[in-house]
CSV table of C-alpha atoms (C1' of nucleotides) in Angstrom, one decimal:
chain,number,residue,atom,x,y,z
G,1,UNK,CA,23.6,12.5,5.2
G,2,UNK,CA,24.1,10.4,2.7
G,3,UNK,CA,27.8,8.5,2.1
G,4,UNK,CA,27.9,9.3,-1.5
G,5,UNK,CA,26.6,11.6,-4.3
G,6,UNK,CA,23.3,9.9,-5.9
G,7,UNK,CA,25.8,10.1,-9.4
G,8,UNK,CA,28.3,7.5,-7.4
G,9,UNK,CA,25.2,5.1,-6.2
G,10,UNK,CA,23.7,4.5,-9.6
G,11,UNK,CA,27.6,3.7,-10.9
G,12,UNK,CA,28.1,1.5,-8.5
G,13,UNK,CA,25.0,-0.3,-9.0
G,14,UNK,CA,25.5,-0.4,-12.6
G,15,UNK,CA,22.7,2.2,-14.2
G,16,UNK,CA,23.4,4.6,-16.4
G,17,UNK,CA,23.4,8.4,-14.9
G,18,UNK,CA,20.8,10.2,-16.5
G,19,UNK,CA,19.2,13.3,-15.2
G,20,UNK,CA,16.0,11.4,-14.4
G,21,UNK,CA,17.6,9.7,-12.3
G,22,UNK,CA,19.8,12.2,-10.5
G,23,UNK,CA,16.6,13.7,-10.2
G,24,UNK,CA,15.0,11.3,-8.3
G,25,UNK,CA,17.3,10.1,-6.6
G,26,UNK,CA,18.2,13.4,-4.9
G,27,UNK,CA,14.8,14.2,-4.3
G,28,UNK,CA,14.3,11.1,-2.8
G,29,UNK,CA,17.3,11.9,-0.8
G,30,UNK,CA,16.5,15.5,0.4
G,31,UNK,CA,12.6,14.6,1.6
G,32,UNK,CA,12.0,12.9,4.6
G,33,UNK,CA,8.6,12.7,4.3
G,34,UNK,CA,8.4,9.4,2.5
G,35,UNK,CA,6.8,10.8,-0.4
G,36,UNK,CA,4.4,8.7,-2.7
G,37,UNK,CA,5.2,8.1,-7.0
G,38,UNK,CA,3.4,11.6,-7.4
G,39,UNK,CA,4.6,14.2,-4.9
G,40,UNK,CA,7.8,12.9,-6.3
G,41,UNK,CA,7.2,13.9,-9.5
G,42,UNK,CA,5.5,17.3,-8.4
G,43,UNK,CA,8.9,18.0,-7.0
G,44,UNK,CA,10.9,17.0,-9.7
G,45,UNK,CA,8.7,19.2,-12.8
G,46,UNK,CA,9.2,22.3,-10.3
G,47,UNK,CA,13.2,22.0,-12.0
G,48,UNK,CA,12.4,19.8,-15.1
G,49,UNK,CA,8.9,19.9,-16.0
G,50,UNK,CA,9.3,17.2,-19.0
G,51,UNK,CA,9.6,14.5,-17.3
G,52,UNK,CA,7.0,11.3,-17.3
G,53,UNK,CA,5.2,10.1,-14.8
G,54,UNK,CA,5.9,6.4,-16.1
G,55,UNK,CA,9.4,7.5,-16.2
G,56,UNK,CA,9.2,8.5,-12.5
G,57,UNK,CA,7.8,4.7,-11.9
G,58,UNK,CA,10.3,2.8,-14.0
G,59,UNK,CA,13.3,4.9,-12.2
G,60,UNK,CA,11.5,4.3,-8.6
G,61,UNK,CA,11.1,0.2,-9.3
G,62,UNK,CA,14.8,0.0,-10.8
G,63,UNK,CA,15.5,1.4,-7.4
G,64,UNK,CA,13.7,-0.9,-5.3
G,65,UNK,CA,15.5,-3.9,-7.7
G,66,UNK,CA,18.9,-2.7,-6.6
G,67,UNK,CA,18.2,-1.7,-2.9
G,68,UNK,CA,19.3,1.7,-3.1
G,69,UNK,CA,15.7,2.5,-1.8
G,70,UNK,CA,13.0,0.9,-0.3
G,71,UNK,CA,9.3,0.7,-0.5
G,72,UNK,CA,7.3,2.0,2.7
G,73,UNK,CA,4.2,0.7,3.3
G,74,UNK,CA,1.2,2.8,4.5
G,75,UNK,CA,-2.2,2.1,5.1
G,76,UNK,CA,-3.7,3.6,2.6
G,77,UNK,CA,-3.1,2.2,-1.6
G,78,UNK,CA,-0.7,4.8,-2.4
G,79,UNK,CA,3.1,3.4,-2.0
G,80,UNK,CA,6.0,5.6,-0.3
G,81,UNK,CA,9.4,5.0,-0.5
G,82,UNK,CA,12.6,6.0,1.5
G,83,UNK,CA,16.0,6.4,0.8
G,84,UNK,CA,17.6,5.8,4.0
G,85,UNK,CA,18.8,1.9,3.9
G,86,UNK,CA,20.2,2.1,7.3
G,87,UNK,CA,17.9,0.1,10.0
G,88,UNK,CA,15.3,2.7,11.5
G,89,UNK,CA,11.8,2.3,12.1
G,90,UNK,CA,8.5,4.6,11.3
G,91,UNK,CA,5.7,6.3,13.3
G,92,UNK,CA,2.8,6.6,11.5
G,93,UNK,CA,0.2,8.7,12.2
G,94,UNK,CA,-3.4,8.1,11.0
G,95,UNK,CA,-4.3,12.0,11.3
G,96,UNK,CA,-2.4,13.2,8.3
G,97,UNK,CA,-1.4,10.1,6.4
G,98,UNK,CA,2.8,11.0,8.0
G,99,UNK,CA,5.1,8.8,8.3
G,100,UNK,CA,8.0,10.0,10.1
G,101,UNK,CA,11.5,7.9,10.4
G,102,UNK,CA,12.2,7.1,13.9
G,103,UNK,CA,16.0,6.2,14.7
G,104,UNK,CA,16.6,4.1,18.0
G,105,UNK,CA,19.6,2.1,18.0
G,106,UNK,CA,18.8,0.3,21.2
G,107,UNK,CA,15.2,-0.8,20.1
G,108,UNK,CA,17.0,-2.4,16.7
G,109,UNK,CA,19.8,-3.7,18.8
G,110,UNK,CA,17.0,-5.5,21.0
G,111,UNK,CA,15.0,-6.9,18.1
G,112,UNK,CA,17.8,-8.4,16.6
G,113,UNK,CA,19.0,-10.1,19.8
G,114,UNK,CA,15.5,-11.6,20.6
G,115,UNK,CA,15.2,-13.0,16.9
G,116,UNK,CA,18.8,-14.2,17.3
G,117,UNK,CA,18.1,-16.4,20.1
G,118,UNK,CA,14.4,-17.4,19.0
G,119,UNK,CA,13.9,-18.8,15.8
G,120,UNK,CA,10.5,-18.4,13.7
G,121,UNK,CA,9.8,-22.4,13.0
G,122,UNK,CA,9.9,-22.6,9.0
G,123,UNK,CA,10.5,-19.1,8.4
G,124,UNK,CA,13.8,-17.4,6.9
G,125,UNK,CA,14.2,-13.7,8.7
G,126,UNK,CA,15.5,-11.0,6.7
G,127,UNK,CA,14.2,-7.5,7.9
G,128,UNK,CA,12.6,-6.5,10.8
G,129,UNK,CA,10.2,-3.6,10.3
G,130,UNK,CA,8.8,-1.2,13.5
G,131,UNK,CA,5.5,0.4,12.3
G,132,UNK,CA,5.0,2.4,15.3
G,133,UNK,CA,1.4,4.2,14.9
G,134,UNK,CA,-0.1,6.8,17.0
G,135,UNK,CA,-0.3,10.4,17.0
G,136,UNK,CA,1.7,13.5,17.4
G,137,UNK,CA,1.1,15.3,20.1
G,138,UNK,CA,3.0,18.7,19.1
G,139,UNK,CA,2.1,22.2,19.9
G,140,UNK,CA,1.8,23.0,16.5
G,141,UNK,CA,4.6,26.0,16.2
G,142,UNK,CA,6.7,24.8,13.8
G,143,UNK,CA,6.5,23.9,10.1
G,144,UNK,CA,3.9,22.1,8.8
G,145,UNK,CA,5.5,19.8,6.3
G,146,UNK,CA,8.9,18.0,7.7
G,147,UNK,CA,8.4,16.4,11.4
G,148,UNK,CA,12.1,15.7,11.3
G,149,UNK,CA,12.2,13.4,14.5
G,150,UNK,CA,14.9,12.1,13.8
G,151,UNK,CA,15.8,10.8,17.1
G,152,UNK,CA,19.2,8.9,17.1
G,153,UNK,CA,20.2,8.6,20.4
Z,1,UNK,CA,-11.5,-18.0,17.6
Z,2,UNK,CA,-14.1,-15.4,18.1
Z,3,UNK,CA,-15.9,-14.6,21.5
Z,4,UNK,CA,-19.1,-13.4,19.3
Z,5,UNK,CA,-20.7,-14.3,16.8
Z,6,UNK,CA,-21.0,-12.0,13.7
Z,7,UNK,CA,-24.2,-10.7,14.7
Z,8,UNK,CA,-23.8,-9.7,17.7
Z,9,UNK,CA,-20.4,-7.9,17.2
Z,10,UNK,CA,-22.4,-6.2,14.2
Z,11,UNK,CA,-25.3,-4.5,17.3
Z,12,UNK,CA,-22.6,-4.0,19.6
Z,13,UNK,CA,-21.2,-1.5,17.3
Z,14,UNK,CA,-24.4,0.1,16.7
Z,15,UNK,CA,-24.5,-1.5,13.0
Z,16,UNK,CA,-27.5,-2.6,11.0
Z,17,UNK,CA,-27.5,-6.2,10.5
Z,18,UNK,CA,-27.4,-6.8,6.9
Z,19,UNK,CA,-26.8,-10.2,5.1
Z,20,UNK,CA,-24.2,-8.7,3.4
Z,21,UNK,CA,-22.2,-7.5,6.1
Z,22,UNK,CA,-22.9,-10.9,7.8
Z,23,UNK,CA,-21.2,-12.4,4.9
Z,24,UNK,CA,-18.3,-10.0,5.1
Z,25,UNK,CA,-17.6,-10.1,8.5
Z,26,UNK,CA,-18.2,-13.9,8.7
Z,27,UNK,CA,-15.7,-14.5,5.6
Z,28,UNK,CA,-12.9,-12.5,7.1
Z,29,UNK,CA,-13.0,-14.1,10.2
Z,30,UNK,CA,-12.9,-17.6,8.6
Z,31,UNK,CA,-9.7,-16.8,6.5
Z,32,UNK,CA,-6.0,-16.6,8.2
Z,33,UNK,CA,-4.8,-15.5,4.8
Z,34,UNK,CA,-5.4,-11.2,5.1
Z,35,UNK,CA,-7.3,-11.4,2.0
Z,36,UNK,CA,-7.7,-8.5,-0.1
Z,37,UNK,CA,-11.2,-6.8,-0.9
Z,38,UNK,CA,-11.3,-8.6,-4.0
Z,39,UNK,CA,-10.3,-12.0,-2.7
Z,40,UNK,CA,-13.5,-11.8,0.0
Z,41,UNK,CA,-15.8,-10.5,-2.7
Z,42,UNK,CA,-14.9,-13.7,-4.9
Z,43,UNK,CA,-15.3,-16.1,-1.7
Z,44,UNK,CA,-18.5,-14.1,-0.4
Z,45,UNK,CA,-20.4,-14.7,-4.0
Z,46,UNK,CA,-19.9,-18.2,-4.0
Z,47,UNK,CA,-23.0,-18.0,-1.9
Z,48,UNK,CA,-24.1,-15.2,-2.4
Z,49,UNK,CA,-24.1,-14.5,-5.8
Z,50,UNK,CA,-25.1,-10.9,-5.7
Z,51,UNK,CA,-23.5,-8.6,-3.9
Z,52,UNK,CA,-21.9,-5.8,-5.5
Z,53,UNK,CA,-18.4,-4.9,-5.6
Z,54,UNK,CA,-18.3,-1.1,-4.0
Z,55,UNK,CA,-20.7,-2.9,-1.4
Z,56,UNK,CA,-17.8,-5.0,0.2
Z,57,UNK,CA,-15.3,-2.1,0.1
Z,58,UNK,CA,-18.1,0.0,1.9
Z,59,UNK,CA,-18.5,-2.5,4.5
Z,60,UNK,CA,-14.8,-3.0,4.9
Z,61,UNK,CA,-14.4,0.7,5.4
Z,62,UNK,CA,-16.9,0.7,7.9
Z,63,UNK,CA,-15.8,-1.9,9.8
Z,64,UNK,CA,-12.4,-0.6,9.7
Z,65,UNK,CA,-13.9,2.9,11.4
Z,66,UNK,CA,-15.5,0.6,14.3
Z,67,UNK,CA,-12.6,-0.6,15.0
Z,68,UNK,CA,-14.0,-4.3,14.1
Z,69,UNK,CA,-10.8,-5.2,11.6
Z,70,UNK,CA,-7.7,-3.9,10.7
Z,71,UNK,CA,-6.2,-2.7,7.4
Z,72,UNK,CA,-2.6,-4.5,6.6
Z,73,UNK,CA,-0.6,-2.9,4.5
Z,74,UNK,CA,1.6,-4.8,2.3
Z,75,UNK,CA,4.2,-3.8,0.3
Z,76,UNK,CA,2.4,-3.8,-2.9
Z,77,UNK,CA,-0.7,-1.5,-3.7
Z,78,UNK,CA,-3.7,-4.1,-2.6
Z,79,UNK,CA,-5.6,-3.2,0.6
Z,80,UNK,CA,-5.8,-6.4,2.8
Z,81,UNK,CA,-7.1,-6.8,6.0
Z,82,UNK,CA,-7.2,-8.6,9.5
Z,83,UNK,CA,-9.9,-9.7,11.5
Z,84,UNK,CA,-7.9,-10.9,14.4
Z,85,UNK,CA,-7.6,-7.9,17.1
Z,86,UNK,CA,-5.7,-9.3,19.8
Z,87,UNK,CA,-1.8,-7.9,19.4
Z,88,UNK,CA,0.2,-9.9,17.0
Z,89,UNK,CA,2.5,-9.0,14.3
Z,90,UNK,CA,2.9,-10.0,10.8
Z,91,UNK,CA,5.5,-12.3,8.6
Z,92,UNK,CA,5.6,-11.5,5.1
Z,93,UNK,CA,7.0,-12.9,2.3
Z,94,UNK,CA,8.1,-11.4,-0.9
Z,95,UNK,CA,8.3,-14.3,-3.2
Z,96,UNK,CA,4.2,-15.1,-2.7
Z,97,UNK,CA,3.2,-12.1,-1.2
Z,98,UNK,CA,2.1,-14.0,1.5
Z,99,UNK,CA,1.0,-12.8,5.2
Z,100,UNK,CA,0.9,-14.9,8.0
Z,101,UNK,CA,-0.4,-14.2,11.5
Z,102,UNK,CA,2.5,-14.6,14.1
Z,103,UNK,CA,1.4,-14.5,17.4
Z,104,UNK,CA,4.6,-14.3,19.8
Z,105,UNK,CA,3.4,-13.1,23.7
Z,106,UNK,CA,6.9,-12.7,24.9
Z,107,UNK,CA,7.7,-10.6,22.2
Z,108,UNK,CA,4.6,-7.9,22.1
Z,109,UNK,CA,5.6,-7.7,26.2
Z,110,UNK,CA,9.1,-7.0,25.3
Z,111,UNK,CA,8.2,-3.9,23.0
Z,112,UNK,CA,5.2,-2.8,25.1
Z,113,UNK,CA,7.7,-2.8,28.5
Z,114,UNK,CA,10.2,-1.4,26.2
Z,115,UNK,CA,8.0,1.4,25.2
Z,116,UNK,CA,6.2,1.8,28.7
Z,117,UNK,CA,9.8,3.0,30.0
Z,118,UNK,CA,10.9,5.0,26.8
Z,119,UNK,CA,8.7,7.6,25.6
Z,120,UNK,CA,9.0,8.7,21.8
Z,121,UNK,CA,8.9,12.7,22.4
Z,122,UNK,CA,6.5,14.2,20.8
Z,123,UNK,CA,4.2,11.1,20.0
Z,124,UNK,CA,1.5,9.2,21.7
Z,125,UNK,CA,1.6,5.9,20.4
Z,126,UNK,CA,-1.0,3.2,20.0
Z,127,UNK,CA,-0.3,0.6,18.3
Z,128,UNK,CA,2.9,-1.4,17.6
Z,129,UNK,CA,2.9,-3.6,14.8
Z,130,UNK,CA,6.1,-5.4,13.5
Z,131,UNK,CA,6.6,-6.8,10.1
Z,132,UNK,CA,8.8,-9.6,10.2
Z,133,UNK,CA,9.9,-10.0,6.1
Z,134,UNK,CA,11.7,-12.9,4.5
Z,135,UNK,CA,10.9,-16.9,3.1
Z,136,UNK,CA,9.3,-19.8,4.2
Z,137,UNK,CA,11.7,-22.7,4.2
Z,138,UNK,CA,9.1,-24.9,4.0
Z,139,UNK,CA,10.2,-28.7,2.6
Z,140,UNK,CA,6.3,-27.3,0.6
Z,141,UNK,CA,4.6,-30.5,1.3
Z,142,UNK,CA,1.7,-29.1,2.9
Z,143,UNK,CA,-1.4,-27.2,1.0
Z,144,UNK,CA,-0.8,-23.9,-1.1
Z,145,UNK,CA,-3.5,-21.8,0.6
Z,146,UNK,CA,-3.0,-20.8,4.2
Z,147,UNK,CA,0.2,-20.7,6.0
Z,148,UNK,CA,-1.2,-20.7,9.5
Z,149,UNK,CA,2.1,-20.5,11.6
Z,150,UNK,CA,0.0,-19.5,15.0
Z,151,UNK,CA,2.8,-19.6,16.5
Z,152,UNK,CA,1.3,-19.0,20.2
Z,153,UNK,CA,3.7,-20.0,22.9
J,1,DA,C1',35.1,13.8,-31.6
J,2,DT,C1',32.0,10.2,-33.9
J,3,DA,C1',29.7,6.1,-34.6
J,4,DT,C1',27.5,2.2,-32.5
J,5,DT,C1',24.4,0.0,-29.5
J,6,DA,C1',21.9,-1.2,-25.7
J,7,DA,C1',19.3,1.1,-22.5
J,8,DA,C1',16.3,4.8,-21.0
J,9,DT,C1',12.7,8.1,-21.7
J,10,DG,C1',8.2,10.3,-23.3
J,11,DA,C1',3.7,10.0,-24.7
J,12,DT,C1',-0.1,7.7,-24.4
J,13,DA,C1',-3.0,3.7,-24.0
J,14,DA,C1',-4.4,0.0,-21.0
J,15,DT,C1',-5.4,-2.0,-16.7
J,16,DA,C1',-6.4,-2.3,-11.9
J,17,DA,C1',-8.1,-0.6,-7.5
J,18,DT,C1',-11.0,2.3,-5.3
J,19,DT,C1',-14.6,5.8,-4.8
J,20,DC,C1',-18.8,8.1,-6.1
J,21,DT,C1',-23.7,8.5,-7.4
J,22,DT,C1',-28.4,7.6,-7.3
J,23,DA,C1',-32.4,4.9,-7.4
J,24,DA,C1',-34.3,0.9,-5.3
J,25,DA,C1',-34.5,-2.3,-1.4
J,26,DT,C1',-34.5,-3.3,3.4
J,27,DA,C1',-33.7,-3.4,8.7
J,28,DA,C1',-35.2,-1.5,13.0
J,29,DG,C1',-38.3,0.6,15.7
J,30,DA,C1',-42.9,2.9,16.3
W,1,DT,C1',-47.7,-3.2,9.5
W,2,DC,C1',-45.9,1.2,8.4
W,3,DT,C1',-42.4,4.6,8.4
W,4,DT,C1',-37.9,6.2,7.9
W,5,DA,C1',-33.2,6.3,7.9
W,6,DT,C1',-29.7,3.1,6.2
W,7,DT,C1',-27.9,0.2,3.2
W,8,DT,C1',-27.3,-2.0,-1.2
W,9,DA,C1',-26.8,-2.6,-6.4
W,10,DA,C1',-25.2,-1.1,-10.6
W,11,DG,C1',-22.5,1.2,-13.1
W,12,DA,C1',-19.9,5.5,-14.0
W,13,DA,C1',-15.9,8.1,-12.6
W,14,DT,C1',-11.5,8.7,-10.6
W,15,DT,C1',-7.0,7.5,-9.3
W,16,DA,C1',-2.8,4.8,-9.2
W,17,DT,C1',0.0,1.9,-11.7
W,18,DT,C1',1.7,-0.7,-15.7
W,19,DA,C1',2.6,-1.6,-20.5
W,20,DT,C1',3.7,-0.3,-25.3
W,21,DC,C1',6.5,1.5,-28.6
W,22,DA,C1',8.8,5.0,-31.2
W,23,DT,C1',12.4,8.3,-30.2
W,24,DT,C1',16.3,9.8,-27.7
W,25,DT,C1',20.4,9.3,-25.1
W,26,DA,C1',24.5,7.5,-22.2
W,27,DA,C1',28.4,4.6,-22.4
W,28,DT,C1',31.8,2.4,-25.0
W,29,DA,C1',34.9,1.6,-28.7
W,30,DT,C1',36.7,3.7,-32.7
DNA sequence: ATATTAAATGATAATAATTCTTAAATAAGA
DNA sequence: TCTTATTTAAGAATTATTATCATTTAATAT
């Protein structure tokens, strides 16, 4: 999934390993359900129950700072984050508070063309974010936690 | 801007009319700047010296459940919101935190026909909203307060 | 391997945003 | 006007996040 071990990403962008870190960082890395500061930490105590929650939020900024992570934004006050730094988009649902990646070359490819040729007057570009919100409208049968929709086509 | 006035978009929702939410509804509409619940508190008691903090989140969150305004998420943890309804997506800045109202037709057709042909499986979707993140190259000559790139072509 | 040093962590206090509670006030309809 | 269900005000309570600072630790040079 992911190009390198989390031990190699925090070298390369100059941090010191420390288990908090590799902690979070994999955790981060092995959820995709965009988890918020605290489910984070919930995960991370089920191994290593000492550590702090401020630690949890100084290690989550630092990540931010360096790009290895990104902040998700939901509608609600509670911030999410995601590991994946390739472009993808997110469907939101209002039901349960998900948020769900949603991989679609084409649609990127398209958005990126259109904001090629057309120029916001005033206005530097630098990201194009897809919040696509809706509903899911499963059958219910599988797992509860994890809509893995990760539809890369 | 609006094809109501407050009052009447208040009934139509089967609300009470209540100077307060008057004054809520009324501010929002008459700021292109997604102000956050504190930011309309301060401009609502300007006039209106009274009204009491949990009163405009209330409001807010009941307007938001009609369907009268929309929550904006930013990137940070401050709820703002939007009382413009037609389809339009969002630039936002990191240095100021700024959101601006970008209304591009040709662009909400494009996703809307691109979606329209390609279903997401799995998901019903309602709503697309794009963030559109990076600077204002603005020569900054013109006032602090209110960005209003409407850009409608 | 050890010492050095800057950086990171843990514990906790502080702050900020939001929600809850309840009594008093008020809008809408009889 | 009177009645009643809603709404508001005030402040307490909760929750999320940030700041502080003493202690510990990772990286580097010895």
């Amino acid at each position: 999934m992911f190009e390198e071990d989390a031990r190699n990403t925090l070298i390369k962008h100059g941090l010191k390993v420390t288990p908090q870190r590799l902690a979070v960082l994999e955790t981060l890395r092995s959820m995709n359900t965009h988890p918020s500061t605290d489910t984070i930490t919930g995960v991370i105590r089920e191994k290593y129950p000492h550590i702090a929650t401020g630690t949890v939020y100084k290690i989550l900024e630092t990540f931010v700072e360096k790009g290895m992570i990104k902040r998700v934004t939901s509608d609600r006050d509670i911030m999410r984050f995601d590991a994946r730094t390739e472009p993808h988009h997110h469907l939101y649902t209002a039901q349960s508070g998900q948020i769900t990646d949603y991989f679609d070359d084409e649609l990127t490819r398209m958005l990126e063309d259109y904001f090629r040729k057309k120029q916001i007057p005033g206005f530097h570009l630098e990201e194009i974010r897809l919040q696509l919100v809706g509903n899911f409208t499963d059958t219910g049968t599988d797992d509860e936690q994890g809509h893995d929709s990760r539809h890369h086509k």
